[in-house]
Structures are given as structure tokens and as C-alpha cells.
CSV table of C-alpha atoms and ligand atoms in Angstrom, one decimal:
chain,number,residue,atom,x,y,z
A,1,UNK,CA,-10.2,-19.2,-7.7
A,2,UNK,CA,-7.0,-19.0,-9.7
A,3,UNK,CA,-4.0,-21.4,-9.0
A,4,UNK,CA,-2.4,-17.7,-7.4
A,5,UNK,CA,-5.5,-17.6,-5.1
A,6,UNK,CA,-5.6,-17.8,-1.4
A,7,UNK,CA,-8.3,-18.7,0.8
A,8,UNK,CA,-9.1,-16.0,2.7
A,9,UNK,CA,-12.8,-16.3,3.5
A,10,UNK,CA,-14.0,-15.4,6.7
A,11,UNK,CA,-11.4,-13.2,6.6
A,12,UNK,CA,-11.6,-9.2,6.6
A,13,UNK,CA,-9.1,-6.8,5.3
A,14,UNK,CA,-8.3,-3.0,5.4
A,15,UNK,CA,-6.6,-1.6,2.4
A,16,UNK,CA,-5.9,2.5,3.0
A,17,UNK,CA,-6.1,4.1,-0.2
A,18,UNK,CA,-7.7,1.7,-2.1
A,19,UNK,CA,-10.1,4.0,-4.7
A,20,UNK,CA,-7.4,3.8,-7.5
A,21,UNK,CA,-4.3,2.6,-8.6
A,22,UNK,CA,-2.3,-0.3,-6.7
A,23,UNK,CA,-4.9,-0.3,-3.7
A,24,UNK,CA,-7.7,-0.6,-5.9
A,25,UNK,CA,-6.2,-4.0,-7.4
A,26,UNK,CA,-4.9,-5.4,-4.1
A,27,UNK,CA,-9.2,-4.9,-2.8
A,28,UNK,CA,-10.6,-6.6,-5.6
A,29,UNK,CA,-8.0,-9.2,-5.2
A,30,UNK,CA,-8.7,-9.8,-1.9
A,31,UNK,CA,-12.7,-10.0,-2.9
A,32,UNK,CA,-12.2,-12.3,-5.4
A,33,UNK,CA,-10.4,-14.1,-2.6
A,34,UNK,CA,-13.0,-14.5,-0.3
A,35,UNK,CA,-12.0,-11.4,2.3
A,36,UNK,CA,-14.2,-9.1,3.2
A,37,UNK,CA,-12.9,-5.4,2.3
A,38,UNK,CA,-13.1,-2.3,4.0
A,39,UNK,CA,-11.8,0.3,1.1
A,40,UNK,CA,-10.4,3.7,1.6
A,41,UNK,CA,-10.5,6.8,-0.1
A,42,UNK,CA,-9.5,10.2,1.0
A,43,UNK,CA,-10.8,12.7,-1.7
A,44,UNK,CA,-12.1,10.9,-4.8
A,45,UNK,CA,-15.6,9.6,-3.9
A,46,UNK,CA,-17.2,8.9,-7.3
A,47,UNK,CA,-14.1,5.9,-8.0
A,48,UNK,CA,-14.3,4.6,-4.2
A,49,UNK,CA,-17.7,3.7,-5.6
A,50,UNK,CA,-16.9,2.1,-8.2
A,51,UNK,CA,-14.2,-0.3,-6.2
A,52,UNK,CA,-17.0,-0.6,-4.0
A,53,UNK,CA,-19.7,-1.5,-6.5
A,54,UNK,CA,-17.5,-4.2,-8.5
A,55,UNK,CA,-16.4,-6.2,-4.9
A,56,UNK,CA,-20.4,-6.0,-4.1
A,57,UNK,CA,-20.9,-7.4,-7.5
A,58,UNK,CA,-18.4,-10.3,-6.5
A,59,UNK,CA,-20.4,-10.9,-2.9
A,60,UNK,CA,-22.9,-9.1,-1.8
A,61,UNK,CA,-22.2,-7.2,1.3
A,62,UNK,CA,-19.0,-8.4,1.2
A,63,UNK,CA,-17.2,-4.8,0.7
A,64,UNK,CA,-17.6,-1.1,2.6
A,65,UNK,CA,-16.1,2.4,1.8
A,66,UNK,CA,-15.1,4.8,4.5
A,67,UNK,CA,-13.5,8.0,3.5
A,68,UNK,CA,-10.9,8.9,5.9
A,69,UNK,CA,-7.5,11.1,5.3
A,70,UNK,CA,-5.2,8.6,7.0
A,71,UNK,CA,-2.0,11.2,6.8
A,72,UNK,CA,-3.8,12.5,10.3
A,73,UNK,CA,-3.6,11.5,13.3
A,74,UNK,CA,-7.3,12.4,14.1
A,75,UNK,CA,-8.4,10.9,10.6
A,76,UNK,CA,-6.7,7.6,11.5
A,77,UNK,CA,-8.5,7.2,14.7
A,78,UNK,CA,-11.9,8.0,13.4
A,79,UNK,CA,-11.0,5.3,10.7
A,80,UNK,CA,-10.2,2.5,12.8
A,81,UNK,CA,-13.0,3.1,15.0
A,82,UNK,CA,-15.1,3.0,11.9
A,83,UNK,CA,-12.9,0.4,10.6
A,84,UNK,CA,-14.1,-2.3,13.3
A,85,UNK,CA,-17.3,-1.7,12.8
A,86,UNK,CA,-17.8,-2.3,9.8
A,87,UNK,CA,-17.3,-6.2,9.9
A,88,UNK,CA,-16.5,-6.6,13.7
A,89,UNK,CA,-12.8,-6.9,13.2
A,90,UNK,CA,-9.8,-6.6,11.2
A,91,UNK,CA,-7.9,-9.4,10.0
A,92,UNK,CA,-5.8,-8.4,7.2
A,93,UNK,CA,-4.0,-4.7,7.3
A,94,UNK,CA,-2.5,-3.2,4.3
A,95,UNK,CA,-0.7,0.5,4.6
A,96,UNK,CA,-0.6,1.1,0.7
A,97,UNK,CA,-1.9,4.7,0.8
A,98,UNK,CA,1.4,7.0,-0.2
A,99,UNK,CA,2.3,9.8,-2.3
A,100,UNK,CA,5.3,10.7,-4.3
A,101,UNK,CA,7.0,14.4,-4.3
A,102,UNK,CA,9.7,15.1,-6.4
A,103,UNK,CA,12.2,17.8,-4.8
A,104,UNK,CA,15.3,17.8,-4.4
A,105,UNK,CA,17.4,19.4,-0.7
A,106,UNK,CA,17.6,22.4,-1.4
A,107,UNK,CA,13.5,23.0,-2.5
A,108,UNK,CA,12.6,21.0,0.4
A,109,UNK,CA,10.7,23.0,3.2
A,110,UNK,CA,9.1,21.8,6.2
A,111,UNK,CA,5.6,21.5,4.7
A,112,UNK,CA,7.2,19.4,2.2
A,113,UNK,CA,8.6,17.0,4.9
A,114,UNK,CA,5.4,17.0,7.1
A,115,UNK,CA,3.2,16.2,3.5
A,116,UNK,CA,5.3,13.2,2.9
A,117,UNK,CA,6.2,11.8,6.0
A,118,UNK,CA,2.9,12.0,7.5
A,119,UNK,CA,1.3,10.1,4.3
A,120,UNK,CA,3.6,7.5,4.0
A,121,UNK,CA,5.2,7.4,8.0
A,122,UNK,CA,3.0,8.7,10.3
A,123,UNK,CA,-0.6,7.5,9.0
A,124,UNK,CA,0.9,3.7,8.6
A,125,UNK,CA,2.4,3.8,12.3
A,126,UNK,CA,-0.6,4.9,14.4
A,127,UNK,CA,-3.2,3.0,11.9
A,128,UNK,CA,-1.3,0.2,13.2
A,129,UNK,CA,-1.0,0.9,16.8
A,130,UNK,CA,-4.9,1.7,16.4
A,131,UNK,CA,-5.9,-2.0,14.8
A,132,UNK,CA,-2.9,-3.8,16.2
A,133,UNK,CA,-4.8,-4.7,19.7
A,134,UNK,CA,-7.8,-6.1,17.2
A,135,UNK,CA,-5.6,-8.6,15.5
A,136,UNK,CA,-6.7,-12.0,15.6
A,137,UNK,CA,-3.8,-14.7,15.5
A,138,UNK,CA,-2.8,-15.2,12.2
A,139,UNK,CA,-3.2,-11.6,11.7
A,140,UNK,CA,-1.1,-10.0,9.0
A,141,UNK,CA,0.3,-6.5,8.7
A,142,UNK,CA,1.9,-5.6,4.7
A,143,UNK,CA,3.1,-2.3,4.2
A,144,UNK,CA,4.5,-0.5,1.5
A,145,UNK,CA,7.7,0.7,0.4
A,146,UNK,CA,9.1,1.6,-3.4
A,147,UNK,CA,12.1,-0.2,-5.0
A,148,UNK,CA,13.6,3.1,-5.5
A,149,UNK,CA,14.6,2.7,-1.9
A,150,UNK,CA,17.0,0.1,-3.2
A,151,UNK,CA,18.1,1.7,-6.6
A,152,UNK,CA,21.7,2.6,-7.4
A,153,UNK,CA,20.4,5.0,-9.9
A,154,UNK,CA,18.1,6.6,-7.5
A,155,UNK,CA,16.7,10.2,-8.6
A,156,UNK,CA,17.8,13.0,-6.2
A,157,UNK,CA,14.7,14.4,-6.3
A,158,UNK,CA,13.4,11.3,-4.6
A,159,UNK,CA,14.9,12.7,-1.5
A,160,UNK,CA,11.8,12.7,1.2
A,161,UNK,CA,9.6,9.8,-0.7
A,162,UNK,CA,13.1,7.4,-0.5
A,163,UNK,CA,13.5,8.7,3.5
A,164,UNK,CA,9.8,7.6,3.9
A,165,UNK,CA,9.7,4.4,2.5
A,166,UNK,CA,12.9,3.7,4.6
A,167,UNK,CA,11.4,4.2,7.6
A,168,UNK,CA,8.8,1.8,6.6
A,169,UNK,CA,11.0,-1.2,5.6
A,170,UNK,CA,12.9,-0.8,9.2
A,171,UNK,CA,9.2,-0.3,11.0
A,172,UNK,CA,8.4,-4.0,9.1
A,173,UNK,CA,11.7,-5.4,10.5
A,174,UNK,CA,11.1,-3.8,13.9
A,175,UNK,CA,6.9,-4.9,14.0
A,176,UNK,CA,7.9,-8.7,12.6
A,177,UNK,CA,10.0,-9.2,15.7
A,178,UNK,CA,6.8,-7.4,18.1
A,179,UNK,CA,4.3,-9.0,16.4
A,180,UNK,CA,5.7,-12.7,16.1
A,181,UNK,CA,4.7,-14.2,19.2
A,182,UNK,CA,1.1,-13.5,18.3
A,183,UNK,CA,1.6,-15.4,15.0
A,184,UNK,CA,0.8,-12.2,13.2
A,185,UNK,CA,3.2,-11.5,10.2
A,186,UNK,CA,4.5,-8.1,9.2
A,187,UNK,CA,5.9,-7.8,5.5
A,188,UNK,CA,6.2,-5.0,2.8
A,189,UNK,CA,5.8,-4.8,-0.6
A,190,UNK,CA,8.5,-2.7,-2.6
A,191,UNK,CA,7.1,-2.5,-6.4
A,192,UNK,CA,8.9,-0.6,-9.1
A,193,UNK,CA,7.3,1.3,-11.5
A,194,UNK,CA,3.3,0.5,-12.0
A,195,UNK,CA,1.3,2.4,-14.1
A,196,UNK,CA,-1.0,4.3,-12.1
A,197,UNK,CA,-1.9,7.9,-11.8
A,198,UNK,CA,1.1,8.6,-9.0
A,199,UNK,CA,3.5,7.1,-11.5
A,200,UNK,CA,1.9,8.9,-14.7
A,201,UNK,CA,1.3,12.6,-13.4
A,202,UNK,CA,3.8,15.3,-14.7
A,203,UNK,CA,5.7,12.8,-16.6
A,204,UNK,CA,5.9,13.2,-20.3
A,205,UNK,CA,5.3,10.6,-22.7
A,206,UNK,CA,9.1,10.5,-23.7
A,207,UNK,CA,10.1,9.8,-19.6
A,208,UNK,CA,7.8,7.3,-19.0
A,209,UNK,CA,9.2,5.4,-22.2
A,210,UNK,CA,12.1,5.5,-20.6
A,211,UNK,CA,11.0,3.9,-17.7
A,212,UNK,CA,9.4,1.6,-19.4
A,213,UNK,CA,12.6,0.2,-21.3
A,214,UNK,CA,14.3,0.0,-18.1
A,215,UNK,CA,12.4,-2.7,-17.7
A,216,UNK,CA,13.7,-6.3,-19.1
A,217,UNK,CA,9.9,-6.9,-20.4
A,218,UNK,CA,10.2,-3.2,-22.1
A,219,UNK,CA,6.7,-2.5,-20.4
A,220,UNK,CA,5.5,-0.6,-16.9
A,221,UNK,CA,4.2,-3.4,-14.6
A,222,UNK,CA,0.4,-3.4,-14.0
A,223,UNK,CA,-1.5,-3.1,-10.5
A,224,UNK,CA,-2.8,-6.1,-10.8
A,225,UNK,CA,0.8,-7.7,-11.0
A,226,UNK,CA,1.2,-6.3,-7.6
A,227,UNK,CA,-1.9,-7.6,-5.9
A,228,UNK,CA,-1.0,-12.1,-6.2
A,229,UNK,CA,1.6,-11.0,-3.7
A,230,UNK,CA,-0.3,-9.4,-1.6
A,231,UNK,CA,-3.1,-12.1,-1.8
A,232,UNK,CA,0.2,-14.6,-0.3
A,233,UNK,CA,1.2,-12.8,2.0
A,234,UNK,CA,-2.2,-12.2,3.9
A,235,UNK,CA,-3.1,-15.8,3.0
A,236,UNK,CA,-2.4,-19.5,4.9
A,237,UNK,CA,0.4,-19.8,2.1
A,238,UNK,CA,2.3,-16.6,3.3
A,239,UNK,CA,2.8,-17.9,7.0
A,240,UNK,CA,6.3,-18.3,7.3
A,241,UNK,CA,7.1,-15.3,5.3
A,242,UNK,CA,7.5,-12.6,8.3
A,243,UNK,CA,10.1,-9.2,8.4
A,244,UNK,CA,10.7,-8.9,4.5
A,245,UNK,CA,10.4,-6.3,2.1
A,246,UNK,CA,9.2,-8.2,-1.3
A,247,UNK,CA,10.7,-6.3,-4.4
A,248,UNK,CA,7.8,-6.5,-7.2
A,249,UNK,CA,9.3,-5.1,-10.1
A,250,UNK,CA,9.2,-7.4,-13.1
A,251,UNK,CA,13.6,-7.1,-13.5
A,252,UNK,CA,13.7,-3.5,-13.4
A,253,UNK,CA,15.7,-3.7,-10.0
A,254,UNK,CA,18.1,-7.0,-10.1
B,301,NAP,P1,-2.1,6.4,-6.5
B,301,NAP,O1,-2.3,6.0,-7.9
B,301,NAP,O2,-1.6,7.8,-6.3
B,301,NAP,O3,-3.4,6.1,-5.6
B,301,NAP,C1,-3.4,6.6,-4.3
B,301,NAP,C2,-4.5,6.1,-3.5
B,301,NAP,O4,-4.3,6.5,-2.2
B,301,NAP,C3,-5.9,6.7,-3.9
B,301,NAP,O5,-6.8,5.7,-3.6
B,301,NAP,C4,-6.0,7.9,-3.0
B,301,NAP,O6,-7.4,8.2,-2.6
B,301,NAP,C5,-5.3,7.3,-1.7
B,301,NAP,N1,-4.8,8.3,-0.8
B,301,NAP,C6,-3.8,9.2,-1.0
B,301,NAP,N2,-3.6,9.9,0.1
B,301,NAP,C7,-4.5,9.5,1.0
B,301,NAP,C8,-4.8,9.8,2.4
B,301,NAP,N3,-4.1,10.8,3.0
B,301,NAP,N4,-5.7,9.2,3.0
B,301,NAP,C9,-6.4,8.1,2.4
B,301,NAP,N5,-6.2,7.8,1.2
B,301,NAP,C10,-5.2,8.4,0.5
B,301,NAP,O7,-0.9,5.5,-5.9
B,301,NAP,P2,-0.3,4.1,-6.3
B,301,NAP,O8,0.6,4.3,-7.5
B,301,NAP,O9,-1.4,3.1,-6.4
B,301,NAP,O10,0.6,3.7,-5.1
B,301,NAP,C11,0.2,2.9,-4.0
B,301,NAP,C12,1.4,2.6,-3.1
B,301,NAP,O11,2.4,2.0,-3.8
B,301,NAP,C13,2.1,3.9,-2.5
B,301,NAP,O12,2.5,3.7,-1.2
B,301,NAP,C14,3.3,4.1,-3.4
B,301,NAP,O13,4.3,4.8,-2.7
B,301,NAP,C15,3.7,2.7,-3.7
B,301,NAP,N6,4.4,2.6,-4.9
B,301,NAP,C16,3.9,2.9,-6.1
B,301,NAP,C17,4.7,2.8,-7.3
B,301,NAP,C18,4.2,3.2,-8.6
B,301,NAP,O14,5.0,3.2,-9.6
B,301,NAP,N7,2.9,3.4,-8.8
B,301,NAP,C19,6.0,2.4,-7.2
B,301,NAP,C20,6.5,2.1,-5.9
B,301,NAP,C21,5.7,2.2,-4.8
B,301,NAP,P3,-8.2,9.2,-3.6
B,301,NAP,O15,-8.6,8.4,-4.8
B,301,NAP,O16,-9.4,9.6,-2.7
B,301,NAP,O17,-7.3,10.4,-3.9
């Protein structure tokens, strides 16, 4: 284990939407770790396998995959069910599925709304309700919200993804307060930019330079710079952390 490890054996965690990207880092983090991980996917089978191959490779036995669209209401309750069974319980719950839509009031229509707040508002809230009965004491809950939520120079095409990630930062303040007398803590993680495939698509190579110089470190942040704090939070060290939204965003937000 690295001096940024925590020691979360024995322990199992639930990371939704954890085939690529940010999720994807925070699982193998969590292997490495010593947690069990039940990892998510909704459409993209062939690299849920290989998340599910590498934390295998790190323990055996030590990881599942269940595909599950968590935006549903339906698809969340299969996945919970599914969810407990895979290890007997959950210990650790991360909300990190999301997606990003970039339109601005007057394009938005009511699809639009229900495509972005079911993925990043709805799914989170009744995956929660679903496991939050199962949590053990010392149970932890970390969902996630976007720095843009807290940008002056916000894009005003970020109109329903901002509104999302809102009402996650107040549902952490709300759940911390719920939650407490359990000793189960409920944080969030609010990264800037990371270079993933929901930062990169339909960006041209000149835009996401310019992201990238927003930054004091002239650089994207990676998703495994996300994934240490994530590893905290869930772990003995991250105890008396509890109702925060944790901006991880190398400077580009000060
Ligand atoms: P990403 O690269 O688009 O990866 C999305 C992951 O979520 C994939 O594993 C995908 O599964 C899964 N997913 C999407 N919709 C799902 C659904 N309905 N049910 C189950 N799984 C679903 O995203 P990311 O950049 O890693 O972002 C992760 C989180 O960080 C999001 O909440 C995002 O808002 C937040 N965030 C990201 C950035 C950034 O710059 N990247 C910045 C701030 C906040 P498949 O592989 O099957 O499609």
C-alpha cells in the first residue's frame, strides 16, 4: 500500500459507472485498497471486463460486474438487489455515474431535462434509499458533483448538468445530517476537468488546450488524481469528514 492508502479490507464497495473514466480509477483504487468492488456498467461490456479482469488480477474474487442502467428507477432496484448479493453487503457507496449535455435554455426540452436529471438526480437518490437500510455503521455514501457548479465563468450551456450537480451537493448536506447518527458519512466529490471520454467528446483539440491552460499545472487532471480522495473518504482516515463537497481540481477553481 501507498502512504495515500487506506485500509479498507473486509470492506465492500459499489461504484456506479465504473467501466471507464473517473469510476474506473476510483474501483481499482479501492481494489488495490483491500475493498471488495462491485463495478457498473450500463452499455459498454467489453471495458467492464477489463476493470473487472485487472481488480481480479489484484485478488482473486475480490471484484464483480453487473450491468445495470442506474438512470431508472426499475434498473436501480434490480441493481441493488443484485448489488447485495454479490458479497452479502454494501459497505462503501459511490454515485459517480453522470453525463454531461451541453444546451443552453432555449434548446432545452423536456427529454433533455428527464436524460440529465435522471442520470445524475434521480438514479443517485433511490440507489441510495435502496442500499441505505444495508449500511453497516461506519458506512459511507460519496457522491458526485462537478466544480463547474462553483465556477464564476460557468458556460451557459451547462444549464441542466450545473442544476443536477446542485441538487446533489444539497442531497449530501441534507443525507450527512440523516445519516450521522448511524456513523455513516455522506460527502461529494466536485473534480474539475479530468480527461476522460465525457470531458473529451465533441471538443476540438484547440478547446481542450484551453482547458488545459486554465489550469495552474497547464495540464487536464487525471482519473487517477481523483480516486486518493475517494480512497479517504471511504477509509478509517475519512471519519470525521461528513456533509462536504471536496473540490478536486488541481487550481483550476481557487
Ligand atoms: P465518463 O467518462 O463518461 O464515464 C461514464 C461511466 O458511467 C461509464 O462507466 C458509463 O458506462 C457509466 N454510465 C453512464 N450512464 C450510466 C447509466 N445510466 N447507468 C450505469 N452506468 C452509466 O464519465 P467521467 O468523466 O468518468 O465522469 C464521472 C463522474 O464525474 C460524473 O458524475 C461526472 O459528472 C463527474 N465529473 C467529471 C468531470 C470530467 O471532466 N470528466 C468533471 C467534473 C465532474 P458505459 O461504459 O457502459 O457507457
Amino acid at each position: 500500500m501507498s502512504s495515500t492508502s487506506q485500509n479498507l479490507t473486509g470492506k465492500v464497495a459499489l461504484v456506479t459507472g465504473s467501466s471507464r473514466g473517473i469510476g474506473a480509477a476510483i474501483a481499482r483504487k479501492l481494489a488495490k485498497d483491500g475493498a471488495n468492488v462491485i463495478v457498473n456498467y450500463v452499455s459498454n461490456e467489453k471495458a467492464a471486463a477489463e476493470v473487472l479482469n485487472e481488480l481480479n488480477g489484484i485478488r482473486t474474487k475480490s471484484a464483480v460486474a453487473i450491468k445495470a442502467d442506474v438512470s431508472t428507477f426499475e434498473g436501480v432496484k434490480k441493481f441493488s438487489a443484485e448489488a447485495l448479493k454479490a458479497f452479502g453487503k454494501v459497505d462503501i457507496l459511490v454515485l459517480n455515474a453522470g453525463i454531461l449535455q451541453n444546451k443552453v435554455l432555449s434548446e432545452v426540452s423536456e427529454e433533455d431535462y428527464d436524460l440529465v436529471f435522471n442520470a445524475n438526480v434521480k438514479g443517485p437518490l433511490f440507489l441510495t434509499q435502496m442500499l441505505a437500510p444495508h449500511l453497516p455503521e461506519g458506512g459511507r455514501v460519496i457522491f458526485f458533483s462537478s466544480t463547474l457548479a462553483h465556477f464564476s465563468s460557468v458556460p451557459t450551456n451547462t444549464l441542466l448538468y450545473c442544476g443536477s450537480k446542485g441538487a446533489i451537493e444539497q442531497f449530501t448536506r441534507v443525507l450527512a445530517k440523516d445519516f450521522g447518527p448511524r456513523q455513516i458519512t455522506v460527502n461529494c466529490i466536485a473534480p474539475g476537468p479530468i480527461d476522460t471520454d465525457m470531458f473529451r467528446k465533441d471538443k476540438p483539440e484547440q478547446l481542450i488546450k484551453f482547458f488545459e491552460n486554465l489550469h495552474p499545472q497547464k495540464r487536464l487532471g487525471q482519473p487517477d488524481e481523483v480516486s486518493g480522495i475517494v480512497a479517504l473518504l471511504a477509509g478509517p482516515g475519512g471519519s470525521w469528514i461528513n456533509g462536504q463537497t471536496v473540490k478536486v481540481n488541481g487550481g483550476y477553481s481557487v
